[in-house]
Coordinates of C-alpha atoms in Angstrom, one line a residue:
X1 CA 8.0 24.8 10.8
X2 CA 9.5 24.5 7.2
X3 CA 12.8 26.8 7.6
X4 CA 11.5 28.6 3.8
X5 CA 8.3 29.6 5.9
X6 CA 10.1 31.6 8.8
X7 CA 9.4 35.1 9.4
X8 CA 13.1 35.5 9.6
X9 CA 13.4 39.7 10.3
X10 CA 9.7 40.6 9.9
X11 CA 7.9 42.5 13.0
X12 CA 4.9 41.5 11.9
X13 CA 2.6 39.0 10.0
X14 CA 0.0 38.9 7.7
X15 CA -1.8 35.9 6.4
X16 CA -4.4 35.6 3.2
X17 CA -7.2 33.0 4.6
X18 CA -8.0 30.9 1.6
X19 CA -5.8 28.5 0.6
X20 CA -3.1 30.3 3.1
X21 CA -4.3 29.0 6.3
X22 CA -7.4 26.7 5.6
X23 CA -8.2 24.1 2.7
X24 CA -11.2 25.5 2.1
X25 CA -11.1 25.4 -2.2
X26 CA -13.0 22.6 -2.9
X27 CA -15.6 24.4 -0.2
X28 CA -15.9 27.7 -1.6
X29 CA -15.7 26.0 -5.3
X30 CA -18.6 24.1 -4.8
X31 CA -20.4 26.9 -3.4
X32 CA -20.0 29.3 -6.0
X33 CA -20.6 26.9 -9.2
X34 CA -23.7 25.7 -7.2
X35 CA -25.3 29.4 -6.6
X36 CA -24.1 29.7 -10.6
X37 CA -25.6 27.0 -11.9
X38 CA -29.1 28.9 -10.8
X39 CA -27.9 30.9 -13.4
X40 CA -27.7 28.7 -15.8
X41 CA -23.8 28.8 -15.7
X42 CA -21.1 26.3 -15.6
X43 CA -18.5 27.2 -14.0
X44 CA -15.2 24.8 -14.8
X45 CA -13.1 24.2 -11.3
X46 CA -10.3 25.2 -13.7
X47 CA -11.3 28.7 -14.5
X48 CA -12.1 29.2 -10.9
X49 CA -8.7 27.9 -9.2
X50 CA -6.6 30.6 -11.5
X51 CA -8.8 33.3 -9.9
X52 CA -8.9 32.4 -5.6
X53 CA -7.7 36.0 -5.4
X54 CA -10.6 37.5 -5.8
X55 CA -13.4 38.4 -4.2
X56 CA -16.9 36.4 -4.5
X57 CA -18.2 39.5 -6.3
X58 CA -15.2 40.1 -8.0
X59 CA -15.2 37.4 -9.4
X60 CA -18.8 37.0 -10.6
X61 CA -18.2 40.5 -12.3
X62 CA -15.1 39.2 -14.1
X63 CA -17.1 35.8 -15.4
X64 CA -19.2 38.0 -16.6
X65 CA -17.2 40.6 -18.4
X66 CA -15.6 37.7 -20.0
X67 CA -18.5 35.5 -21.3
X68 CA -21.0 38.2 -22.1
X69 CA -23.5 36.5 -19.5
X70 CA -26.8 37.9 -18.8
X71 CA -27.6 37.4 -15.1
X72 CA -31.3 37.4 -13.6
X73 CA -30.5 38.5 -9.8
X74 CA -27.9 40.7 -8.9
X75 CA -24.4 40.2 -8.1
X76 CA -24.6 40.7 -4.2
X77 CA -28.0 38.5 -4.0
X78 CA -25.8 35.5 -5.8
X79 CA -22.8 36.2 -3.4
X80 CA -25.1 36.0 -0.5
X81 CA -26.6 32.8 -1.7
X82 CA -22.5 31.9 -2.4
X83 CA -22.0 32.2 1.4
X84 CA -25.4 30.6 2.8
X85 CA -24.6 27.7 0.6
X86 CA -20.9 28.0 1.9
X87 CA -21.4 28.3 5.6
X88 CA -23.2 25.0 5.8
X89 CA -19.6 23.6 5.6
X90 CA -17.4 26.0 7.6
X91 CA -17.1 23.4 10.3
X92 CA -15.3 20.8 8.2
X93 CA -13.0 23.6 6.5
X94 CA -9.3 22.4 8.3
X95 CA -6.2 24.3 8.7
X96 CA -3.2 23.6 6.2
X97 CA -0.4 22.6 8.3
X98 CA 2.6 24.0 6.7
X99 CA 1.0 27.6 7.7
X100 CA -0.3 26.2 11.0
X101 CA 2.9 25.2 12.5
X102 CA 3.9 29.1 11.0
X103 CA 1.1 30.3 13.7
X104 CA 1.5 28.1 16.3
X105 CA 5.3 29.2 16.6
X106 CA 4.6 32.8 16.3
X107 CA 1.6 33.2 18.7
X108 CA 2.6 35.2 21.4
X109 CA 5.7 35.9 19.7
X110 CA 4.8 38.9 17.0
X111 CA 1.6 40.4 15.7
X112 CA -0.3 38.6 13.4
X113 CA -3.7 39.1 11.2
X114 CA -5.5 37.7 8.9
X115 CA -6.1 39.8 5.6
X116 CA -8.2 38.8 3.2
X117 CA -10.3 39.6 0.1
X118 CA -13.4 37.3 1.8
X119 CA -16.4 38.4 3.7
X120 CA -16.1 38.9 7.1
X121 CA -18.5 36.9 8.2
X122 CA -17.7 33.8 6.5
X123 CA -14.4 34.2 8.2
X124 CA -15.8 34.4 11.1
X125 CA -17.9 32.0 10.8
X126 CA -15.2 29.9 9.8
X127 CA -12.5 30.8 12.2
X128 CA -14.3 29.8 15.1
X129 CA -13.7 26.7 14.2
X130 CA -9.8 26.9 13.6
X131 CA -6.9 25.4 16.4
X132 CA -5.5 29.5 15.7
X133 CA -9.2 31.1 16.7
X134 CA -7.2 33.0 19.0
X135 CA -4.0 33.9 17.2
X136 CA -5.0 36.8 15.5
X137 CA -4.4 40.6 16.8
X138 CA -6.9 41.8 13.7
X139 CA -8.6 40.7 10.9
X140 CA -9.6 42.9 7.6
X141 CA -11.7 41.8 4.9
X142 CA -13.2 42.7 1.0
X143 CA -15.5 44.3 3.3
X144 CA -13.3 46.9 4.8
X145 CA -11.8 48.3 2.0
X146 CA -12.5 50.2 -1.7
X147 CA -10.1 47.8 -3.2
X148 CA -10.2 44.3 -3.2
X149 CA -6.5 42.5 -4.1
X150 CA -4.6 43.2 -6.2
X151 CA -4.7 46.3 -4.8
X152 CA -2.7 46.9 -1.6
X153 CA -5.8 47.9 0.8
X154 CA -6.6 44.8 2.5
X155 CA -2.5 44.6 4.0
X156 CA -2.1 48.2 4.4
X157 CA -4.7 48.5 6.4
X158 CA -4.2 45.1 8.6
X159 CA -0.4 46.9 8.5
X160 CA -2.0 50.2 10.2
X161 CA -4.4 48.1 12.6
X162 CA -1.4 46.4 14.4
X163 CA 1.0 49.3 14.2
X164 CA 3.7 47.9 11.9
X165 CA 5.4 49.7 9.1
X166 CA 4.5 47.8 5.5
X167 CA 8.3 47.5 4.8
X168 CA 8.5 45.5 8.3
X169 CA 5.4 43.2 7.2
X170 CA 5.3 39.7 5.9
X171 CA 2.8 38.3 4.0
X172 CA 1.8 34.7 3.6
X173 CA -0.4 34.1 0.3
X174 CA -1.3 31.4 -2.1
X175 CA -2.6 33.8 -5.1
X176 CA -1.1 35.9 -7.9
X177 CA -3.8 38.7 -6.8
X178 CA -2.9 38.9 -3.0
X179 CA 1.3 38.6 -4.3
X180 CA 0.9 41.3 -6.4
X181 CA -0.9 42.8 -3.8
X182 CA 1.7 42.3 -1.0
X183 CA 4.3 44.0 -3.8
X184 CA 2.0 46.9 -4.4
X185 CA 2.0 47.6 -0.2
X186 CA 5.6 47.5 -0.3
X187 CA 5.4 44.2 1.9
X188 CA 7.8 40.8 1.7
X189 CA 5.9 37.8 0.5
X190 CA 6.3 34.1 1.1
X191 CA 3.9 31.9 -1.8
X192 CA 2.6 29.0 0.5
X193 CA 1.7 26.8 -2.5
X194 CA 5.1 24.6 -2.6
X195 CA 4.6 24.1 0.8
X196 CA 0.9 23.5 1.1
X197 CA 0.9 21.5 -2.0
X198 CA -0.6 23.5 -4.8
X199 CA 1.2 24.4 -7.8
X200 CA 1.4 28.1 -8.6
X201 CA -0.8 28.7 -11.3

């Protein structure tokens, strides 16, 4: 385990899903600007890696708002379509070992979960087929909260699942949204992205 990664003090650990513990960016990229295209929308890989923070419909909304777009279905048929299209790759999705070795030293050790503005059942899905299936004493999605990240819902509520005071939490992301999220819940933060390769944006 990289010694910057450690949990150090924490008591407990919380970890994003997307480009935290699995490499799954070029995945869910191609699955969204395929379901947009439908749509008659392009969307550039660019626009979409400066927004992996959000969730599928979060971010649909937001393309919107900003491009004036007219859409012909609605926003929760195109993120189903999003997932369908998705799932069809969960199996080759693969771990990102800087944040693996994190897990695999910690299992057993402290209470983990994974946090994330995704849909559950992607996870899932995905998870399954993860070395760290098992790791995990909880996992919250976009789906079981009002507020998706930036807003401190997703952790506070992973926090409250595994008993753990948010000043006692540490959070392992790879966005500005779930960063500013794990400041807004009062929680420490490591930002994988040096370590898993990806510049912060």
């Amino acid at each position: 385990m990289h010694p910057d990664l450690a949990p150090r003090t924490a008591a407990c650990l919380l970890f994003d899903w997307d480009g935290t513990l699995v490499d799954s960016q070029y995945a869910n990229y191609r699955a969204m600007a395929g379901t947009l295209a439908t749509e008659g929308v392009e969307l550039e890989q660019e626009w979409f890696d400066a927004r992996t923070g959000l969730s599928s419909a979060e971010m649909i909304h937001t393309l919107v708002a900003e491009r004036g777009l007219g859409l012909s279905r609605p926003v929760d048929t195109l993120v189903a379509d999003r997932d369908a299209q998705f799932l069809k790759e969960a199996h080759s999705v693969r771990p990102l070992q800087p944040v693996l070795e994190v897990v695999e030293a910690m299992r057993h050790r402290l209470p983990m979960a994974v946090a994330s503005g995704g849909a559950r059942h992607v996870i899932e899905a995905t998870l399954r087929h993860q070395p760290f299936h098992d790791a995990f004493g909880t996992l919250v999605t976009r789906d079981d909260v009002t507020h998706g990240k930036p807003a401190p819902d997703i952790f506070l509520t992973a926090a409250r699942s595994l008993g753990a005071h948010p000043s006692r939490c540490l959070v392992y992301e790879d966005s500005e949204e779930g960063i500013a999220a794990a400041h807004a819940a009062g929680m420490a933060v490591i930002d994988v992205r040096p370590y898993t390769g990806r510049t912060a944006a």
